[in-house]
Amino acid sequence: MSQSPPPRSERSTAPSPSSRGDRTAIPSWIVAGAVAALLAAPGPAGAAAPPTAPATAAAPATAGATAAPAVTVPDFWNPRSRGERIEAPQTGRAVRFLTDDEFPPLHFAGPDGNPTGFVVELARAVCEKLTITCTVQARRFDTLLDALDGKQGDVVAAAIPLTASLRSRFLATRPYFRWPARFAARTDKGLPVPSAAGLAGRGVGVIAGSAHAAYLKAFFPKAVPKDFTDLTAAESALKRGEIDYLFADGLNLALFVGGQDAENCCALTGGDYLENRYFGEGIGLITRQEDAALSRALDDALQRVWDDGKYTELYLRFFPVSPF
């Protein structure tokens, strides 16, 4: 019998959609919430035994974040990788970041029409650490890599999954965000925390043919999978009590359970699952292969943005309900 891997593998997460048409639809409430948080924030707009994973850090009670002590902030950085500070190469011009403006809360158009979101503000924080001038330009999602390859920009900061195919063409930093798989359940049923034994005989909603369906079959073999064609239908079934659990992308489930449509019916339960064989490596800052010095400087700056607490500040601003 397969052993159910524990929440959080050291290896990684769910793939982000590869094209504009495939990307997950984000409810309108998260757009409004992210914009409201942006306007209120100071400064620029910015159950069994699987492998262990990078520890998540509970959000500290920092100034301006007093309402978010329960939000879990993921930690993807290895303190042993810290070394001598790496400076960005001096090119005599601004470093041009390319992003997309239709995927909140990661990247979207702010109230002034300019790009913002967690990924965009993280990129701006990296530029501050490197003391370099940067610009951010929004382009259509499916044109970003071609624009980078055509030297119309220097860095892509968007939800493009890190894959072997991408790495054959470009360089990328270590992941700064990943898509965990999560379970959600109704809060009024007293259901056990998901485990191989606890899910035996219980109905678990999955999207048919998805990586989550394959993972459930491999590691929770006694669960009773209930296939759905789309996540909205599965969430509605969970809300109505037609299934006991829903296993899907953690970001979408976090948006669902924290949104108005859920009417406080449900909550995330158990841990997060980050097996990259199923859910991908996550996302990083992408550069051309000839810009290796810039890529190393970006990697170092991301570590320092984590070390000084800026990553946590931005995470709390854009993720009112954490997928981790």
Tab-separated table of C-alpha atoms in Angstrom:
chain	number	residue	atom	x	y	z
A	1	MET	CA	0.000	0.000	0.000
A	2	SER	CA	1.252	3.481	-0.786
A	3	GLN	CA	2.216	5.682	2.111
A	4	SER	CA	0.549	9.075	2.048
A	5	PRO	CA	3.323	11.656	1.807
A	6	PRO	CA	3.180	14.186	4.509
A	7	PRO	CA	2.299	17.731	3.929
A	8	ARG	CA	5.214	19.722	2.444
A	9	SER	CA	7.838	17.986	0.430
A	10	GLU	CA	11.187	19.650	0.150
A	11	ARG	CA	10.965	19.475	-3.539
A	12	SER	CA	8.220	21.819	-4.718
A	13	THR	CA	4.656	22.661	-5.899
A	14	ALA	CA	1.838	22.804	-8.292
A	15	PRO	CA	2.351	24.164	-11.723
A	16	SER	CA	1.126	27.562	-12.601
A	17	PRO	CA	-0.951	27.743	-15.761
A	18	SER	CA	1.042	27.971	-18.934
A	19	SER	CA	-1.082	30.349	-20.935
A	20	ARG	CA	-3.578	33.132	-20.488
A	21	GLY	CA	-6.481	30.906	-21.446
A	22	ASP	CA	-5.480	28.089	-19.106
A	23	ARG	CA	-4.873	30.180	-16.036
A	24	THR	CA	-7.058	29.885	-13.001
A	25	ALA	CA	-9.939	32.284	-12.718
A	26	ILE	CA	-9.530	34.434	-9.618
A	27	PRO	CA	-12.731	35.612	-7.915
A	28	SER	CA	-13.435	39.333	-8.087
A	29	TRP	CA	-13.353	39.659	-4.301
A	30	ILE	CA	-9.640	38.958	-4.183
A	31	VAL	CA	-9.013	41.705	-6.717
A	32	ALA	CA	-10.931	44.183	-4.589
A	33	GLY	CA	-9.236	42.956	-1.420
A	34	ALA	CA	-5.763	43.183	-2.893
A	35	VAL	CA	-6.421	46.672	-4.224
A	36	ALA	CA	-7.816	47.783	-0.860
A	37	ALA	CA	-4.768	46.397	0.924
A	38	LEU	CA	-2.557	48.104	-1.592
A	39	LEU	CA	-4.216	51.464	-1.039
A	40	ALA	CA	-3.978	51.084	2.733
A	41	ALA	CA	-0.349	49.975	2.757
A	42	PRO	CA	2.420	52.523	3.249
A	43	GLY	CA	5.134	52.918	0.673
A	44	PRO	CA	5.108	52.059	-3.005
A	45	ALA	CA	2.438	49.737	-4.369
A	46	GLY	CA	3.878	47.849	-4.523
A	47	ALA	CA	-1.440	12.582	7.531
A	48	ALA	CA	0.738	9.726	6.989
A	49	ALA	CA	4.404	10.004	6.541
A	50	PRO	CA	5.659	11.901	3.469
A	51	PRO	CA	8.965	13.707	2.985
A	52	THR	CA	9.723	16.761	5.027
A	53	ALA	CA	9.714	20.202	3.411
A	54	PRO	CA	10.935	23.717	3.976
A	55	ALA	CA	9.435	25.068	7.148
A	56	THR	CA	6.715	27.654	6.934
A	57	ALA	CA	6.950	30.628	9.213
A	58	ALA	CA	3.932	31.935	11.068
A	59	ALA	CA	3.531	35.569	10.194
A	60	PRO	CA	5.010	37.804	12.882
A	61	ALA	CA	2.902	40.536	14.416
A	62	THR	CA	4.594	43.383	12.610
A	63	ALA	CA	3.390	46.938	12.346
A	64	GLY	CA	0.449	47.158	9.995
A	65	ALA	CA	-0.133	43.402	10.127
A	66	THR	CA	-1.862	43.024	13.473
A	67	ALA	CA	-4.868	41.313	11.919
A	68	ALA	CA	-2.879	38.531	10.284
A	69	PRO	CA	-1.106	36.492	12.992
A	70	ALA	CA	-2.734	33.286	11.718
A	71	VAL	CA	-1.432	33.629	8.164
A	72	THR	CA	1.342	31.147	7.412
A	73	VAL	CA	4.185	32.600	5.357
A	74	PRO	CA	6.180	30.016	3.346
A	75	ASP	CA	9.965	29.934	3.667
A	76	PHE	CA	11.696	28.694	0.510
A	77	TRP	CA	15.192	29.878	1.391
A	78	ASN	CA	18.125	27.929	2.767
A	79	PRO	CA	20.162	30.035	5.226
A	80	ARG	CA	23.251	27.939	4.374
A	81	SER	CA	23.123	29.338	0.844
A	82	ARG	CA	23.889	32.857	2.056
A	83	GLY	CA	27.233	34.102	0.905
A	84	GLU	CA	29.015	37.257	-0.040
A	85	ARG	CA	26.686	39.938	-1.326
A	86	ILE	CA	26.343	39.829	-5.112
A	87	GLU	CA	25.990	43.127	-6.934
A	88	ALA	CA	23.921	43.527	-10.085
A	89	PRO	CA	25.940	44.147	-13.253
A	90	GLN	CA	26.045	47.817	-14.226
A	91	THR	CA	24.550	48.271	-17.676
A	92	GLY	CA	24.034	52.027	-17.657
A	93	ARG	CA	20.264	51.640	-18.073
A	94	ALA	CA	17.240	50.446	-16.145
A	95	VAL	CA	16.616	46.711	-15.768
A	96	ARG	CA	13.358	46.005	-17.582
A	97	PHE	CA	10.925	43.634	-15.857
A	98	LEU	CA	8.102	42.068	-17.870
A	99	THR	CA	4.872	40.847	-16.268
A	100	ASP	CA	1.175	40.293	-16.914
A	101	ASP	CA	-1.636	42.335	-15.353
A	102	GLU	CA	-4.521	39.840	-15.204
A	103	PHE	CA	-3.615	37.282	-12.540
A	104	PRO	CA	-4.358	38.638	-9.051
A	105	PRO	CA	-3.088	38.477	-6.402
A	106	LEU	CA	0.256	37.676	-8.085
A	107	HIS	CA	0.222	40.306	-10.831
A	108	PHE	CA	-2.586	42.627	-11.887
A	109	ALA	CA	-3.351	46.232	-12.804
A	110	GLY	CA	-3.504	48.528	-9.769
A	111	PRO	CA	-5.950	51.392	-9.257
A	112	ASP	CA	-3.697	53.690	-11.277
A	113	GLY	CA	-3.458	51.173	-14.136
A	114	ASN	CA	0.161	50.265	-13.374
A	115	PRO	CA	1.223	46.657	-12.688
A	116	THR	CA	1.198	45.544	-9.059
A	117	GLY	CA	0.598	42.371	-7.071
A	118	PHE	CA	2.770	40.113	-4.939
A	119	VAL	CA	5.200	39.173	-7.719
A	120	VAL	CA	5.522	42.728	-9.044
A	121	GLU	CA	6.117	44.283	-5.617
A	122	LEU	CA	8.612	41.535	-4.802
A	123	ALA	CA	10.490	42.418	-7.996
A	124	ARG	CA	10.534	46.069	-6.944
A	125	ALA	CA	11.863	45.091	-3.506
A	126	VAL	CA	14.638	43.114	-5.207
A	127	CYS	CA	15.576	46.192	-7.249
A	128	GLU	CA	15.785	48.247	-4.052
A	129	LYS	CA	18.094	45.659	-2.498
A	130	LEU	CA	20.352	45.786	-5.538
A	131	THR	CA	20.123	49.595	-5.674
A	132	ILE	CA	19.341	49.477	-9.375
A	133	THR	CA	16.744	51.335	-11.408
A	134	CYS	CA	14.016	49.064	-12.746
A	135	THR	CA	10.949	49.436	-14.931
A	136	VAL	CA	7.916	47.123	-15.006
A	137	GLN	CA	5.925	46.639	-18.187
A	138	ALA	CA	2.785	44.539	-18.606
A	139	ARG	CA	2.426	42.319	-21.652
A	140	ARG	CA	0.124	39.512	-22.642
A	141	PHE	CA	0.991	36.448	-20.581
A	142	ASP	CA	1.661	34.125	-23.490
A	143	THR	CA	4.099	36.591	-25.089
A	144	LEU	CA	6.370	37.139	-22.066
A	145	LEU	CA	9.059	34.562	-22.816
A	146	ASP	CA	9.238	35.494	-26.484
A	147	ALA	CA	9.586	39.155	-25.487
A	148	LEU	CA	12.432	38.239	-23.122
A	149	ASP	CA	14.107	36.159	-25.812
A	150	GLY	CA	13.750	39.076	-28.221
A	151	LYS	CA	15.490	41.416	-25.745
A	152	GLN	CA	12.381	43.526	-25.238
A	153	GLY	CA	12.946	43.090	-21.503
A	154	ASP	CA	15.561	41.693	-19.118
A	155	VAL	CA	13.598	39.760	-16.486
A	156	VAL	CA	10.206	38.031	-16.482
A	157	ALA	CA	8.359	38.292	-13.171
A	158	ALA	CA	5.153	36.311	-13.657
A	159	ALA	CA	3.483	32.996	-12.853
A	160	ILE	CA	5.343	30.969	-15.470
A	161	PRO	CA	6.187	27.491	-14.129
A	162	LEU	CA	9.812	26.460	-13.833
A	163	THR	CA	10.257	23.381	-16.023
A	164	ALA	CA	13.086	21.518	-17.718
A	165	SER	CA	11.936	22.980	-21.019
A	166	LEU	CA	12.100	26.526	-19.686
A	167	ARG	CA	15.533	25.942	-18.148
A	168	SER	CA	16.834	24.739	-21.517
A	169	ARG	CA	16.164	28.237	-22.914
A	170	PHE	CA	16.507	30.573	-19.936
A	171	LEU	CA	18.009	31.003	-16.471
A	172	ALA	CA	15.836	31.272	-13.365
A	173	THR	CA	16.306	32.042	-9.700
A	174	ARG	CA	15.298	29.633	-7.006
A	175	PRO	CA	11.508	29.540	-6.572
A	176	TYR	CA	10.030	32.391	-4.561
A	177	PHE	CA	6.460	31.020	-4.733
A	178	ARG	CA	4.906	27.593	-5.178
A	179	TRP	CA	1.447	26.092	-5.566
A	180	PRO	CA	0.747	23.666	-2.730
A	181	ALA	CA	-1.977	21.090	-2.989
A	182	ARG	CA	-4.440	21.343	-0.099
A	183	PHE	CA	-7.525	19.663	1.303
A	184	ALA	CA	-10.614	21.708	2.122
A	185	ALA	CA	-13.521	20.390	4.184
A	186	ARG	CA	-16.792	21.587	5.660
A	187	THR	CA	-16.359	22.995	9.140
A	188	ASP	CA	-19.592	21.560	10.573
A	189	LYS	CA	-18.906	17.838	10.137
A	190	GLY	CA	-16.080	17.243	12.607
A	191	LEU	CA	-14.034	15.525	9.911
A	192	PRO	CA	-10.592	14.117	10.761
A	193	VAL	CA	-7.395	15.694	9.481
A	194	PRO	CA	-6.627	14.025	6.123
A	195	SER	CA	-4.479	10.907	6.299
A	196	ALA	CA	-4.372	7.585	4.483
A	197	ALA	CA	-6.471	5.999	7.241
A	198	GLY	CA	-8.674	9.000	7.950
A	199	LEU	CA	-9.833	9.313	4.338
A	200	ALA	CA	-10.746	5.618	3.985
A	201	GLY	CA	-14.257	5.395	2.556
A	202	ARG	CA	-14.733	9.172	2.440
A	203	GLY	CA	-15.662	11.084	-0.675
A	204	VAL	CA	-12.944	13.433	-1.914
A	205	GLY	CA	-13.592	15.783	-4.807
A	206	VAL	CA	-10.879	16.160	-7.448
A	207	ILE	CA	-10.691	17.588	-10.939
A	208	ALA	CA	-10.792	14.640	-13.343
A	209	GLY	CA	-7.432	13.926	-14.956
A	210	SER	CA	-5.555	16.419	-12.775
A	211	ALA	CA	-2.291	15.980	-10.905
A	212	HIS	CA	-4.325	16.184	-7.694
A	213	ALA	CA	-6.456	13.219	-8.801
A	214	ALA	CA	-3.312	11.192	-9.536
A	215	TYR	CA	-1.772	12.147	-6.201
A	216	LEU	CA	-4.924	11.177	-4.291
A	217	LYS	CA	-4.996	7.784	-6.004
A	218	ALA	CA	-1.314	7.124	-5.267
A	219	PHE	CA	-1.139	8.216	-1.639
A	220	PHE	CA	-4.723	8.009	-0.332
A	221	PRO	CA	-5.831	4.784	-2.052
A	222	LYS	CA	-8.788	4.112	0.265
A	223	ALA	CA	-10.389	7.503	-0.347
A	224	VAL	CA	-13.366	7.545	-2.703
A	225	PRO	CA	-12.562	10.028	-5.485
A	226	LYS	CA	-15.419	12.085	-6.882
A	227	ASP	CA	-14.517	13.518	-10.266
A	228	PHE	CA	-15.522	17.018	-11.344
A	229	THR	CA	-14.927	18.789	-14.636
A	230	ASP	CA	-14.030	22.118	-13.040
A	231	LEU	CA	-13.133	23.580	-9.666
A	232	THR	CA	-16.228	25.769	-9.347
A	233	ALA	CA	-18.484	22.718	-9.543
A	234	ALA	CA	-16.345	20.881	-6.990
A	235	GLU	CA	-16.416	23.837	-4.577
A	236	SER	CA	-20.197	24.029	-4.876
A	237	ALA	CA	-20.485	20.312	-4.117
A	238	LEU	CA	-18.313	20.749	-1.032
A	239	LYS	CA	-20.408	23.670	0.142
A	240	ARG	CA	-23.603	21.599	-0.259
A	241	GLY	CA	-22.070	18.709	1.682
A	242	GLU	CA	-22.122	16.311	-1.273
A	243	ILE	CA	-18.466	15.460	-0.696
A	244	ASP	CA	-16.487	15.316	2.542
A	245	TYR	CA	-13.273	16.861	1.227
A	246	LEU	CA	-11.957	18.652	-1.828
A	247	PHE	CA	-8.323	18.177	-2.882
A	248	ALA	CA	-7.044	20.821	-5.297
A	249	ASP	CA	-4.719	23.770	-5.833
A	250	GLY	CA	-4.109	25.498	-2.505
A	251	LEU	CA	-4.205	29.053	-3.859
A	252	ASN	CA	-7.639	28.582	-5.377
A	253	LEU	CA	-8.946	26.799	-2.290
A	254	ALA	CA	-7.643	29.603	-0.068
A	255	LEU	CA	-9.473	32.135	-2.223
A	256	PHE	CA	-12.633	30.012	-2.061
A	257	VAL	CA	-12.761	29.409	1.702
A	258	GLY	CA	-11.952	33.071	2.402
A	259	GLY	CA	-14.459	34.406	-0.118
A	260	GLN	CA	-18.073	35.457	0.200
A	261	ASP	CA	-19.412	32.628	-1.968
A	262	ALA	CA	-18.280	30.019	0.563
A	263	GLU	CA	-20.367	31.670	3.324
A	264	ASN	CA	-17.926	30.324	5.945
A	265	CYS	CA	-18.890	26.756	5.073
A	266	CYS	CA	-15.432	25.370	4.749
A	267	ALA	CA	-11.777	25.634	5.722
A	268	LEU	CA	-8.410	24.298	4.690
A	269	THR	CA	-7.458	21.243	6.706
A	270	GLY	CA	-4.225	19.315	7.167
A	271	GLY	CA	-0.951	20.439	5.665
A	272	ASP	CA	0.272	21.533	2.263
A	273	TYR	CA	1.674	19.085	-0.295
A	274	LEU	CA	4.625	20.134	-2.455
A	275	GLU	CA	5.665	17.114	-4.522
A	276	ASN	CA	7.220	18.515	-7.660
A	277	ARG	CA	6.651	15.274	-9.583
A	278	TYR	CA	2.971	16.138	-9.384
A	279	PHE	CA	2.753	19.856	-8.698
A	280	GLY	CA	5.813	21.428	-10.315
A	281	GLU	CA	8.715	23.549	-9.074
A	282	GLY	CA	6.967	26.877	-8.597
A	283	ILE	CA	8.035	30.206	-10.099
A	284	GLY	CA	11.211	32.299	-10.099
A	285	LEU	CA	12.615	35.369	-11.811
A	286	ILE	CA	13.568	34.435	-15.383
A	287	THR	CA	16.450	35.892	-17.403
A	288	ARG	CA	18.261	35.094	-20.627
A	289	GLN	CA	21.109	32.596	-20.409
A	290	GLU	CA	23.723	35.213	-21.248
A	291	ASP	CA	22.641	37.258	-18.217
A	292	ALA	CA	24.043	34.838	-15.633
A	293	ALA	CA	25.485	37.641	-13.471
A	294	LEU	CA	22.085	39.332	-13.273
A	295	SER	CA	20.387	36.032	-12.403
A	296	ARG	CA	22.846	35.398	-9.532
A	297	ALA	CA	22.311	38.932	-8.220
A	298	LEU	CA	18.524	38.485	-8.328
A	299	ASP	CA	18.829	35.200	-6.428
A	300	ASP	CA	20.954	36.836	-3.732
A	301	ALA	CA	18.580	39.789	-3.461
A	302	LEU	CA	15.568	37.494	-3.020
A	303	GLN	CA	17.346	35.881	-0.055
A	304	ARG	CA	18.004	39.297	1.475
A	305	VAL	CA	14.408	40.415	0.888
A	306	TRP	CA	13.360	37.360	2.912
A	307	ASP	CA	15.967	38.007	5.617
A	308	ASP	CA	14.876	41.585	6.283
A	309	GLY	CA	11.161	40.733	6.504
A	310	LYS	CA	10.056	42.462	3.298
A	311	TYR	CA	8.880	39.173	1.762
A	312	THR	CA	6.647	38.573	4.780
A	313	GLU	CA	5.282	42.118	4.613
A	314	LEU	CA	4.326	41.696	0.959
A	315	TYR	CA	2.911	38.210	1.495
A	316	LEU	CA	0.609	39.459	4.245
A	317	ARG	CA	-0.499	42.339	2.044
A	318	PHE	CA	-1.604	40.148	-0.863
A	319	PHE	CA	-2.627	36.853	0.779
A	320	PRO	CA	-5.351	37.426	3.388
A	321	VAL	CA	-5.829	33.645	3.456
A	322	SER	CA	-2.567	31.738	2.974
A	323	PRO	CA	-2.541	28.670	0.691
A	324	PHE	CA	0.200	27.218	2.954
